[in-house]
PDB file of C-alpha atoms in Angstrom:
ATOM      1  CA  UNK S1329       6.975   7.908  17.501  1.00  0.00           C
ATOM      2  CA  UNK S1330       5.137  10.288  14.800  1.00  0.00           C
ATOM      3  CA  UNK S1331       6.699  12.991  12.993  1.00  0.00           C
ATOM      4  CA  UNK S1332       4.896  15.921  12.335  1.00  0.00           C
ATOM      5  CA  UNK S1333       5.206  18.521   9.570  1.00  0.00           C
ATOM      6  CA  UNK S1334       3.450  21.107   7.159  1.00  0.00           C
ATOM      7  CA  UNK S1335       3.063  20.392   3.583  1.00  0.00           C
ATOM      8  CA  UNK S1336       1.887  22.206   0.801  1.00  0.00           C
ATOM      9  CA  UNK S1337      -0.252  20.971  -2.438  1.00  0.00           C
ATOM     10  CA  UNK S1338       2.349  21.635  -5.166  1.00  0.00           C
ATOM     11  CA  UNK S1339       0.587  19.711  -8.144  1.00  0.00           C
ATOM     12  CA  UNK S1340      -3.005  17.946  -9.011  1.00  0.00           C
ATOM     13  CA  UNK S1341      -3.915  16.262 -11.710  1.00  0.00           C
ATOM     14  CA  UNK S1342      -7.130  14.100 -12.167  1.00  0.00           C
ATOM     15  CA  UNK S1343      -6.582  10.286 -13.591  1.00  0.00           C
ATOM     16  CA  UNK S1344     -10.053   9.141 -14.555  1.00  0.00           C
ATOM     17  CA  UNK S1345     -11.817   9.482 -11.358  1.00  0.00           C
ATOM     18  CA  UNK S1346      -8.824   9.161  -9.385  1.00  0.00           C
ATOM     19  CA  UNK S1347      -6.891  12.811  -8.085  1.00  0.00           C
ATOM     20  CA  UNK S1348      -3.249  12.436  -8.043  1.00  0.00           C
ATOM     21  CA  UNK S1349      -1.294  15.215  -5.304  1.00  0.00           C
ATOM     22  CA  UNK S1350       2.418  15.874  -5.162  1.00  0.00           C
ATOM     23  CA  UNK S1351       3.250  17.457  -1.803  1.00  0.00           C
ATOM     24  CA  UNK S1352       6.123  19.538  -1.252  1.00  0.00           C
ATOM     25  CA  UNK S1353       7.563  17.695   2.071  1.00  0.00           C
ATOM     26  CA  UNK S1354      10.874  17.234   2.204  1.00  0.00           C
ATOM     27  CA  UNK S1355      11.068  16.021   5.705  1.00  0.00           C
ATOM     28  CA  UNK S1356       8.594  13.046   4.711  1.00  0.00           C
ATOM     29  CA  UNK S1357      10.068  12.421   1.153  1.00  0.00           C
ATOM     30  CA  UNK S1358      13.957  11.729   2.560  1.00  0.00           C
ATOM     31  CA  UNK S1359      12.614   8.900   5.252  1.00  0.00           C
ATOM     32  CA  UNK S1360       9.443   8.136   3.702  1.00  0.00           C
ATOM     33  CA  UNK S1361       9.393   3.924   2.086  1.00  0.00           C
ATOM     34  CA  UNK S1362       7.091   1.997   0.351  1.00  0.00           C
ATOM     35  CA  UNK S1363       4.098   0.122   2.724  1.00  0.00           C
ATOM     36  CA  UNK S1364       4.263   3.618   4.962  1.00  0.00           C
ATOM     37  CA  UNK S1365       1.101   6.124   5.299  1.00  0.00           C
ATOM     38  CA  UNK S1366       0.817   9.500   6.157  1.00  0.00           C
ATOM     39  CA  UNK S1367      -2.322  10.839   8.088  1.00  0.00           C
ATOM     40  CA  UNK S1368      -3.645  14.533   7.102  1.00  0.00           C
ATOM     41  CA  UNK S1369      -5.477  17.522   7.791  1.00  0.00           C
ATOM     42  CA  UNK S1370      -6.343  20.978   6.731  1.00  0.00           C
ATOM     43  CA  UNK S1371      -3.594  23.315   8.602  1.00  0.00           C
ATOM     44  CA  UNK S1372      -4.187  25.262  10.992  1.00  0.00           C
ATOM     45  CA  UNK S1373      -5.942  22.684  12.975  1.00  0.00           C
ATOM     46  CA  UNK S1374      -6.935  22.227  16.758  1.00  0.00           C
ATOM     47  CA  UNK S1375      -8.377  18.961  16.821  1.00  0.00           C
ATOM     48  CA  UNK S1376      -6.003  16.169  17.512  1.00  0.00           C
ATOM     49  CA  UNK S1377      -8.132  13.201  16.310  1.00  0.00           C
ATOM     50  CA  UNK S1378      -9.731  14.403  12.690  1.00  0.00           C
ATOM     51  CA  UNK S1379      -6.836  12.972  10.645  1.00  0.00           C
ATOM     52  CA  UNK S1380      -7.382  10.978   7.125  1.00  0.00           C
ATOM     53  CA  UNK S1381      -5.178   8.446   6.130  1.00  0.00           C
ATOM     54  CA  UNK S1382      -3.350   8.023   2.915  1.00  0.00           C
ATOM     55  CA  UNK S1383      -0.926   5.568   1.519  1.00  0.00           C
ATOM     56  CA  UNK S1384       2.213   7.016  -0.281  1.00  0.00           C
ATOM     57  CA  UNK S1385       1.776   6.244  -3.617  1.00  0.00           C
ATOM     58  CA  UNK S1386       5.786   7.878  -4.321  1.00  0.00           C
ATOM     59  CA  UNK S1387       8.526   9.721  -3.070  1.00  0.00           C
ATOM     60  CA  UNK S1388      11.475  11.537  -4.564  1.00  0.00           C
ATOM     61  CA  UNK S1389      14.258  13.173  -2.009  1.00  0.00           C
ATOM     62  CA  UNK S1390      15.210  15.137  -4.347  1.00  0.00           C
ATOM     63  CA  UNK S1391      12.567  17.342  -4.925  1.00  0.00           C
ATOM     64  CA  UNK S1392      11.428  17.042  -1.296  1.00  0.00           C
ATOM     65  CA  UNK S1393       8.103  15.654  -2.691  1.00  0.00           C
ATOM     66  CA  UNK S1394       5.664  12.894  -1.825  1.00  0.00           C
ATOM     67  CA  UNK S1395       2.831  11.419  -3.809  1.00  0.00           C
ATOM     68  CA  UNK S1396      -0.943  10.249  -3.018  1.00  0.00           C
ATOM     69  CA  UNK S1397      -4.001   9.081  -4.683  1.00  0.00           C
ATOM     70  CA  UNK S1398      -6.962   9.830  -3.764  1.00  0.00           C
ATOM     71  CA  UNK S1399     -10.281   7.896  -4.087  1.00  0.00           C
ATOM     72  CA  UNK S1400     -12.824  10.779  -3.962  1.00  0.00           C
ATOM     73  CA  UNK S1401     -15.294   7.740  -3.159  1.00  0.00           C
ATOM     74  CA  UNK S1402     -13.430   7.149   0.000  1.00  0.00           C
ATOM     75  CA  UNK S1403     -15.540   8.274   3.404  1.00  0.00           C
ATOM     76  CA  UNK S1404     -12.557   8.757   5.517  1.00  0.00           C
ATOM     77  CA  UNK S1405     -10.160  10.572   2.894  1.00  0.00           C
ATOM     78  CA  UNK S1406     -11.872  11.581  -0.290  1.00  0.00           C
ATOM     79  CA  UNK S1407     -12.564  15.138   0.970  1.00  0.00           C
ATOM     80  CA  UNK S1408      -8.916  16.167   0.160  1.00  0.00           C
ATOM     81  CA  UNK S1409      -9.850  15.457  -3.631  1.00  0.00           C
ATOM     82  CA  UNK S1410     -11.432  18.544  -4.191  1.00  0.00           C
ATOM     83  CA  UNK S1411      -8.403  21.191  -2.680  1.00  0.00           C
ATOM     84  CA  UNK S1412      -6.443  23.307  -4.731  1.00  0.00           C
ATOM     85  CA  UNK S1413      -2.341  23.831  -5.458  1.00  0.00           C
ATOM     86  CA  UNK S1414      -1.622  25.714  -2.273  1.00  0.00           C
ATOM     87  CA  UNK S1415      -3.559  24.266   0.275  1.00  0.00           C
ATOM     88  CA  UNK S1416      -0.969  23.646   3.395  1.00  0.00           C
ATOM     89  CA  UNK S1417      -1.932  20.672   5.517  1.00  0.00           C
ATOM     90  CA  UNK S1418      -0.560  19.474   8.402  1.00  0.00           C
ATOM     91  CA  UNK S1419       0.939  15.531   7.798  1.00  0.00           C
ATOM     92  CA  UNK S1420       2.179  13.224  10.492  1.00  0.00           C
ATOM     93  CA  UNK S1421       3.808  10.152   9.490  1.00  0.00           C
ATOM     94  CA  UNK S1422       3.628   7.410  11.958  1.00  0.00           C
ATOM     95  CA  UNK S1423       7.474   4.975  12.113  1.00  0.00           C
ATOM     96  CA  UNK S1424       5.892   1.783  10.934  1.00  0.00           C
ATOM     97  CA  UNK S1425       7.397  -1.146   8.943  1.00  0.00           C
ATOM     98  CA  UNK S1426       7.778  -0.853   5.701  1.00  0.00           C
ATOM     99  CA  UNK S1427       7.709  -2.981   2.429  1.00  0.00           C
ATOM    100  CA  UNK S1428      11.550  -4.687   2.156  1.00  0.00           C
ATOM    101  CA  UNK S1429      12.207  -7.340  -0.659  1.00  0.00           C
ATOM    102  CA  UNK S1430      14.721 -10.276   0.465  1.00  0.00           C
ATOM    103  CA  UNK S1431      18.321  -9.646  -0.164  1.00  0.00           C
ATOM    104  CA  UNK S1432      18.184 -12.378  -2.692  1.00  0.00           C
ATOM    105  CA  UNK S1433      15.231 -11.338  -4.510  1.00  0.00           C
ATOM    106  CA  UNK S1434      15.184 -10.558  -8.086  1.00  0.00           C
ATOM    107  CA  UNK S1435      11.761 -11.009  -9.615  1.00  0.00           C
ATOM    108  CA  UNK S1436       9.025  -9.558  -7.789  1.00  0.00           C
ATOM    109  CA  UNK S1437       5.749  -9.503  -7.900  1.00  0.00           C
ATOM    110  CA  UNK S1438       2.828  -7.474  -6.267  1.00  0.00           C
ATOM    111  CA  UNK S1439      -0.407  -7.913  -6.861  1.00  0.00           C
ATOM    112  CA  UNK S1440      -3.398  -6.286  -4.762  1.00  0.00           C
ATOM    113  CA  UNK S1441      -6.992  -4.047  -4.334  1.00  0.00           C
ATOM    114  CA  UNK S1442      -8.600  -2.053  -2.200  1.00  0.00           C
ATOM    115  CA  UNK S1443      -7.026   1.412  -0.037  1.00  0.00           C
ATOM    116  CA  UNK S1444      -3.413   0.111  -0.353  1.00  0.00           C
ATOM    117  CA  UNK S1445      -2.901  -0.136  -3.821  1.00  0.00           C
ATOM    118  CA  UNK S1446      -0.643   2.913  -3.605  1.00  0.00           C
ATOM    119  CA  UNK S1447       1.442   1.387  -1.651  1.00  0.00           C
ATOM    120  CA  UNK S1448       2.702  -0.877  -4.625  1.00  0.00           C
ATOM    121  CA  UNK S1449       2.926   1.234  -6.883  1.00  0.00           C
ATOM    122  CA  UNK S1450       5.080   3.431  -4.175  1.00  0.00           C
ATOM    123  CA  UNK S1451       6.992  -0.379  -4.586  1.00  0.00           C
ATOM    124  CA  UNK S1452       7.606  -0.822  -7.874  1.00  0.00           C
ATOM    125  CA  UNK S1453       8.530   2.428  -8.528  1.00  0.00           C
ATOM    126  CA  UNK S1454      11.304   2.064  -5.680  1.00  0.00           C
ATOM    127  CA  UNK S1455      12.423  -0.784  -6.951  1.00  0.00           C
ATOM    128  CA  UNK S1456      12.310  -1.168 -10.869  1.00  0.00           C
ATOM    129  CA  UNK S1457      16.135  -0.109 -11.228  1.00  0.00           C
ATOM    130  CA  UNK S1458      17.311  -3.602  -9.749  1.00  0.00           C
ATOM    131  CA  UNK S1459      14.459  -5.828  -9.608  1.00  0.00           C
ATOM    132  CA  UNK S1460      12.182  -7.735 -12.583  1.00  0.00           C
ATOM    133  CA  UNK S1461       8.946  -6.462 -11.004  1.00  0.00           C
ATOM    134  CA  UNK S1462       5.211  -7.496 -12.169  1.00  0.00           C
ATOM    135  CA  UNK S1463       2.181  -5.600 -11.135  1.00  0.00           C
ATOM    136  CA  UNK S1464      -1.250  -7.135 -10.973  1.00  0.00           C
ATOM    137  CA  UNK S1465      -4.278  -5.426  -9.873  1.00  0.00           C
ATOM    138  CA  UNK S1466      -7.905  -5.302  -9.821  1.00  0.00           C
ATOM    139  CA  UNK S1467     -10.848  -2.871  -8.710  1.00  0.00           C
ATOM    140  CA  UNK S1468     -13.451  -0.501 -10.277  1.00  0.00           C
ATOM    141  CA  UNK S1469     -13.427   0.782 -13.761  1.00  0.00           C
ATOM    142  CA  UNK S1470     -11.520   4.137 -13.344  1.00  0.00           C
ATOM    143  CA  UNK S1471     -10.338   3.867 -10.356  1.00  0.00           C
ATOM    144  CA  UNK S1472      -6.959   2.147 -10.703  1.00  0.00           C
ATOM    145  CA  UNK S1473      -3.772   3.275 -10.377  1.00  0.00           C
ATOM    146  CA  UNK S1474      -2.636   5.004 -13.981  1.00  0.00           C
ATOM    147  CA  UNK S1475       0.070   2.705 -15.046  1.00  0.00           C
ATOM    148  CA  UNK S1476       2.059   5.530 -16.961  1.00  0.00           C
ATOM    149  CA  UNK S1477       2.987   6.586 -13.795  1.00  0.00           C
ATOM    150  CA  UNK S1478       5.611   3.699 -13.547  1.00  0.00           C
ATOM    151  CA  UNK S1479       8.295   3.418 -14.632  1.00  0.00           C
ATOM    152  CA  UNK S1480       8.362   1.636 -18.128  1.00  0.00           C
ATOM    153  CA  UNK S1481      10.398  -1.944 -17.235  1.00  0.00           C
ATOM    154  CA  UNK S1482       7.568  -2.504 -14.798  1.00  0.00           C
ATOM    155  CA  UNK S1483       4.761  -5.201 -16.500  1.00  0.00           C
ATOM    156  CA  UNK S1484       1.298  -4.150 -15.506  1.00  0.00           C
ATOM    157  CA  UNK S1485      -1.544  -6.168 -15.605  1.00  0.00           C
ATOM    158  CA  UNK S1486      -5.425  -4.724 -14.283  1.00  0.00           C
ATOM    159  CA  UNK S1487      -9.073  -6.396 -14.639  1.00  0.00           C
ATOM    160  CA  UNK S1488     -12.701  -4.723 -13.553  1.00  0.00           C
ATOM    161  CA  UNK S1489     -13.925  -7.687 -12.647  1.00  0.00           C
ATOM    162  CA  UNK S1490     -14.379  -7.070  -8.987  1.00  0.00           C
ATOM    163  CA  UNK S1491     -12.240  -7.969  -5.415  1.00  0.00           C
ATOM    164  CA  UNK S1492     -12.057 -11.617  -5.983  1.00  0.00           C
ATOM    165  CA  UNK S1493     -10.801 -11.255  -9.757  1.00  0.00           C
ATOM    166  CA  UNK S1494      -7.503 -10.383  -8.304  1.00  0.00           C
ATOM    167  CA  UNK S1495      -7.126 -14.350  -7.773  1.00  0.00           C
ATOM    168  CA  UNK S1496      -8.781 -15.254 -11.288  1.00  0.00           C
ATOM    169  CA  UNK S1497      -6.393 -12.730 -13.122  1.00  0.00           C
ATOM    170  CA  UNK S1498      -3.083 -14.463 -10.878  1.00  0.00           C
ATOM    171  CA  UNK S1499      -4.390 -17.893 -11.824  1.00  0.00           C
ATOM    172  CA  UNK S1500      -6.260 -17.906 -15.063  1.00  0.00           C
ATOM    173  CA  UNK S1501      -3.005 -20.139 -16.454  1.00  0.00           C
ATOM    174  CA  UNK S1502      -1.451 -22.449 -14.332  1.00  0.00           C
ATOM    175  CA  UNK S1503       1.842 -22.926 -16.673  1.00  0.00           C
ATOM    176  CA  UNK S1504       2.205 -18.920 -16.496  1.00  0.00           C
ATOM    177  CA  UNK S1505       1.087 -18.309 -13.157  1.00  0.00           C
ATOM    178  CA  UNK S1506       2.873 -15.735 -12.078  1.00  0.00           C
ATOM    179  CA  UNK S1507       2.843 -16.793  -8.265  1.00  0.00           C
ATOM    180  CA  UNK S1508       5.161 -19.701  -9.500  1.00  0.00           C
ATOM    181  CA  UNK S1509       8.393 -17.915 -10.740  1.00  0.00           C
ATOM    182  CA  UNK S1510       8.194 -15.327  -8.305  1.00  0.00           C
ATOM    183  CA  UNK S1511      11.170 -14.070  -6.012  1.00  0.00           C
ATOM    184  CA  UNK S1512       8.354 -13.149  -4.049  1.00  0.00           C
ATOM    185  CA  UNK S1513       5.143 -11.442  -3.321  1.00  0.00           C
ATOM    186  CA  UNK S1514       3.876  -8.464  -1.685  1.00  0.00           C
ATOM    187  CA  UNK S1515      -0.010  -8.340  -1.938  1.00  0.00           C
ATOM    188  CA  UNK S1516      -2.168  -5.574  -1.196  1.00  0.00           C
ATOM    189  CA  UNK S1517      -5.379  -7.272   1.068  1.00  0.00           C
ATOM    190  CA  UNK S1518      -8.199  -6.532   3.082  1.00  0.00           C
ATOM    191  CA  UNK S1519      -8.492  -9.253   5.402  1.00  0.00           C
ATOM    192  CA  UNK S1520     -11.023 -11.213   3.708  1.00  0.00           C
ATOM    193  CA  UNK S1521      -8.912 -11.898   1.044  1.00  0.00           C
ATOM    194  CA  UNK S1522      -6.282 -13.366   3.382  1.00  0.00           C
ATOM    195  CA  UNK S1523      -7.444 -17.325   2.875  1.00  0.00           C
ATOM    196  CA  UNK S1524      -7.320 -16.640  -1.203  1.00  0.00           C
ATOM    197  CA  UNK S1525      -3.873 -15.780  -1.157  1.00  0.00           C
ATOM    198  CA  UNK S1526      -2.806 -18.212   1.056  1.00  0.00           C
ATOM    199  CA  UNK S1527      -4.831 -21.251  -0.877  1.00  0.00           C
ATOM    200  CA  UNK S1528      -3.414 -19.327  -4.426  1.00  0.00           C
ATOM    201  CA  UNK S1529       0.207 -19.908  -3.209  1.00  0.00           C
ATOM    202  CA  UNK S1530      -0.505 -23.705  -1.871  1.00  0.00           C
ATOM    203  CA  UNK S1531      -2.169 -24.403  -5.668  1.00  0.00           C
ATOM    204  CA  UNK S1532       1.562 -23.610  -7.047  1.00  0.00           C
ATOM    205  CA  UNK S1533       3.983 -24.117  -4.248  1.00  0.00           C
ATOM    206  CA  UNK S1534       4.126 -27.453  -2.142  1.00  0.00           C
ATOM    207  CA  UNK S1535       5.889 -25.312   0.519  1.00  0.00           C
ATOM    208  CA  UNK S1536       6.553 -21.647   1.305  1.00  0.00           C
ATOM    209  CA  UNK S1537       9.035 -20.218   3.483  1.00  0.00           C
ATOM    210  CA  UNK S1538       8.737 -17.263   5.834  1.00  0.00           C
ATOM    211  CA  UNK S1539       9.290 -14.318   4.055  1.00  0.00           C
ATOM    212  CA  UNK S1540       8.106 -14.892   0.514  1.00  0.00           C
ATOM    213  CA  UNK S1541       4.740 -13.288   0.902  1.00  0.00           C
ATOM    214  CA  UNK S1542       4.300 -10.337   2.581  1.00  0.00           C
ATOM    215  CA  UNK S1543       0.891  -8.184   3.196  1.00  0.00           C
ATOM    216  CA  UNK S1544       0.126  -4.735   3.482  1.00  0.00           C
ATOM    217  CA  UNK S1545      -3.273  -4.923   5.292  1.00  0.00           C
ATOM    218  CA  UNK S1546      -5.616  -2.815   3.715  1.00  0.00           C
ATOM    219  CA  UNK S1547      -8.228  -2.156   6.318  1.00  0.00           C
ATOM    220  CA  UNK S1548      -9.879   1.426   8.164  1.00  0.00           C
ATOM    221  CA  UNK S1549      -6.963   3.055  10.679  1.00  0.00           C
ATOM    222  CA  UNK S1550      -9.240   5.355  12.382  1.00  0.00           C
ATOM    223  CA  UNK S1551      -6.728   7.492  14.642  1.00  0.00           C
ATOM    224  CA  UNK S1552      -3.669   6.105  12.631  1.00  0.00           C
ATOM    225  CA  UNK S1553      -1.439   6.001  16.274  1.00  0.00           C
ATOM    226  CA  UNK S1554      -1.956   3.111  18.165  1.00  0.00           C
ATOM    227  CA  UNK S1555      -4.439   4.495  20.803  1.00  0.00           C
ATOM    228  CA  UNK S1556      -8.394   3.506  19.582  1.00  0.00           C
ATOM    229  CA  UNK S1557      -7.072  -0.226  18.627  1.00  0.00           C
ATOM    230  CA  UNK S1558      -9.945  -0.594  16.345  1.00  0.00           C
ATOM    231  CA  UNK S1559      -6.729  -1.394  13.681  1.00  0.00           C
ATOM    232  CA  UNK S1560      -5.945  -4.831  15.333  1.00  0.00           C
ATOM    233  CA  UNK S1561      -5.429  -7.947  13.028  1.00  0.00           C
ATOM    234  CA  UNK S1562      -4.628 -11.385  14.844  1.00  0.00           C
ATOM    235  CA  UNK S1563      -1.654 -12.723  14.516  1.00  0.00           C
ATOM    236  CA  UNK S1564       0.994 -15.684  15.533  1.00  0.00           C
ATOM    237  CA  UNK S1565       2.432 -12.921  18.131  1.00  0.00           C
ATOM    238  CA  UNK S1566      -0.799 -12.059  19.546  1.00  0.00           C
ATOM    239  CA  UNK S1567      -3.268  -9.572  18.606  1.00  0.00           C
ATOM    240  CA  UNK S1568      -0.945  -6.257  16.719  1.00  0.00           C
ATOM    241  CA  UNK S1569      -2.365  -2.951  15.530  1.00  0.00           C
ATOM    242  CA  UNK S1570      -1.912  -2.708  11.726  1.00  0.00           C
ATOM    243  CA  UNK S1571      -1.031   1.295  12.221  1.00  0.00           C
ATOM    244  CA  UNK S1572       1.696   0.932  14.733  1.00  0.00           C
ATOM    245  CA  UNK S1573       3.385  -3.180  14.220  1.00  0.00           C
ATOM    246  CA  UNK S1574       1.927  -2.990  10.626  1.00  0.00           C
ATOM    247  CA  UNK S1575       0.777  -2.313   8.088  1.00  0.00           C
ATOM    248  CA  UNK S1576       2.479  -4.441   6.206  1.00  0.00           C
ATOM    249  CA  UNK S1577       3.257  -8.296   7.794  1.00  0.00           C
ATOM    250  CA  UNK S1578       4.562 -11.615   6.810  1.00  0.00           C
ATOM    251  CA  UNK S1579       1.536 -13.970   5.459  1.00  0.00           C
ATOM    252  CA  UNK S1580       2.428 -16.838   7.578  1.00  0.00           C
ATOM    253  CA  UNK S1581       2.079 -14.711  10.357  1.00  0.00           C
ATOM    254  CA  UNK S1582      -1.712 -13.980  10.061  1.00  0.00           C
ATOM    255  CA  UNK S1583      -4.299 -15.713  11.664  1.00  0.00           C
ATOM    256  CA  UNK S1584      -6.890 -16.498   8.450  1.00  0.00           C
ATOM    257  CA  UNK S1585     -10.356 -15.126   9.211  1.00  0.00           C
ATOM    258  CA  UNK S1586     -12.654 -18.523  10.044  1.00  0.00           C
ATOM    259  CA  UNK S1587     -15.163 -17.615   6.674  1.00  0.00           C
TER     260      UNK S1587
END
């Protein structure tokens, strides 16, 4: 069931061509976990459908504050780039899954492009105090996640050299591939990019067990609740909507795309 609540703009800052927001939300920021999204709108609004979705990038209970970045490039969500300190919105946060290392995990590592790359670093940030965590990612020039926002025991690693590179960077030594002394993984994927991590594992790993690589699909959520189903991804339990039974899912669970 959704949750809805006001929030307020309480900081901006710009990061290259990225535009950080801290929202004061206190409701949100004591339940909210890494792999969740919130979906947003001007407030007051009528119109039960024009939400935008975002991916926490943080959240601290204490202040009562949550986190996004914003890709002003971004069709669906960029628009909120350009509002001032101030601005209430109203936020509803679907109750999905979210992101959960294994018990006996201890070095993690995340890797990822595309919309839900604020999702890991929502991760590592969650997790640095107990866990040996490694962050890999790749997309445009100036328009990654700032890496000073982690904390400092986090190891960060970025190319420009396009969606696939995310595989080249991961495998570009096979002694120090990272994919081999990991705990486990949590990528950050559009679907397309489901066979490469699957085939990047196999190069490293004779076998795999559930739960060592998870997903958080990165792929549109038009109404964000379940009800247009454009969201589906299949599955080996059937055909599930990545905004309600995802986003985020176990990698042996995914039917690959036939490419």
């Amino acid at each position: 069931m959704p949750l809805y609540y006001t929030a307020t703009i309480r900081e901006r800052r710009q990061f290259d061509h990225l535009v950080w927001q801290s929202l004061i939300a206190p409701e949100i920021a004591r339940t909210a976990r890494p792999g969740q999204f919130v979906l947003v709108r001007v407030s007051p609004s009528f119109e039960p459908l024009l939400w935008s979705v975002f991916f926490l990038a943080g959240a601290d209970h204490h202040s009562g504050t949550v986190e996004l970045l914003i890709d002003p490039r971004d069709s669906a969500g960029g628009w909120l780039a350009g509002y001032p300190v101030g601005t209430q919105l109203d936020v509803c946060m679907p109750v999905v899954p979210a992101v959960m290392p294994n018990p006996t995990t201890q070095t993690l590592l995340l890797a990822g492009v595309g919309p839900t790359l604020p999702a890991l670093l929502f991760t590592a940030r969650q997790y640095a105090a107990r866990l040996s965590i490694s962050l890999w990612l790749t997309g445009d020039e100036g328009y990654l996640p700032p890496p000073f926002l982690l904390p400092a025991t986090v190891e960060v690693q970025t190319s420009t050299g396009g969606v696939a590179a995310l595989f080249n960077l991961l495998t570009v030594s096979p002694v120090d591939n990272p994919i081999r002394w990991a705990d486990q993984i949590i990528f950050a994927l559009p679907p397309q990019l489901f066979s490469m991590a699957v085939e990047a594992i196999r190069t490293v790993r004779l076998r795999w067990e559930h739960g060592f690589a998870q997903v958080i699909v990165a792929r549109p959520l038009p109404c964000g609740l379940g009800i247009c189903r454009v969201c589906q991804i299949e599955t080996r339990h059937g055909w599930q909507r990545c905004c309600i039974e995802g986003p985020v899912f176990d990698l042996r669970d995914l039917r690959l795309p036939v490419l």
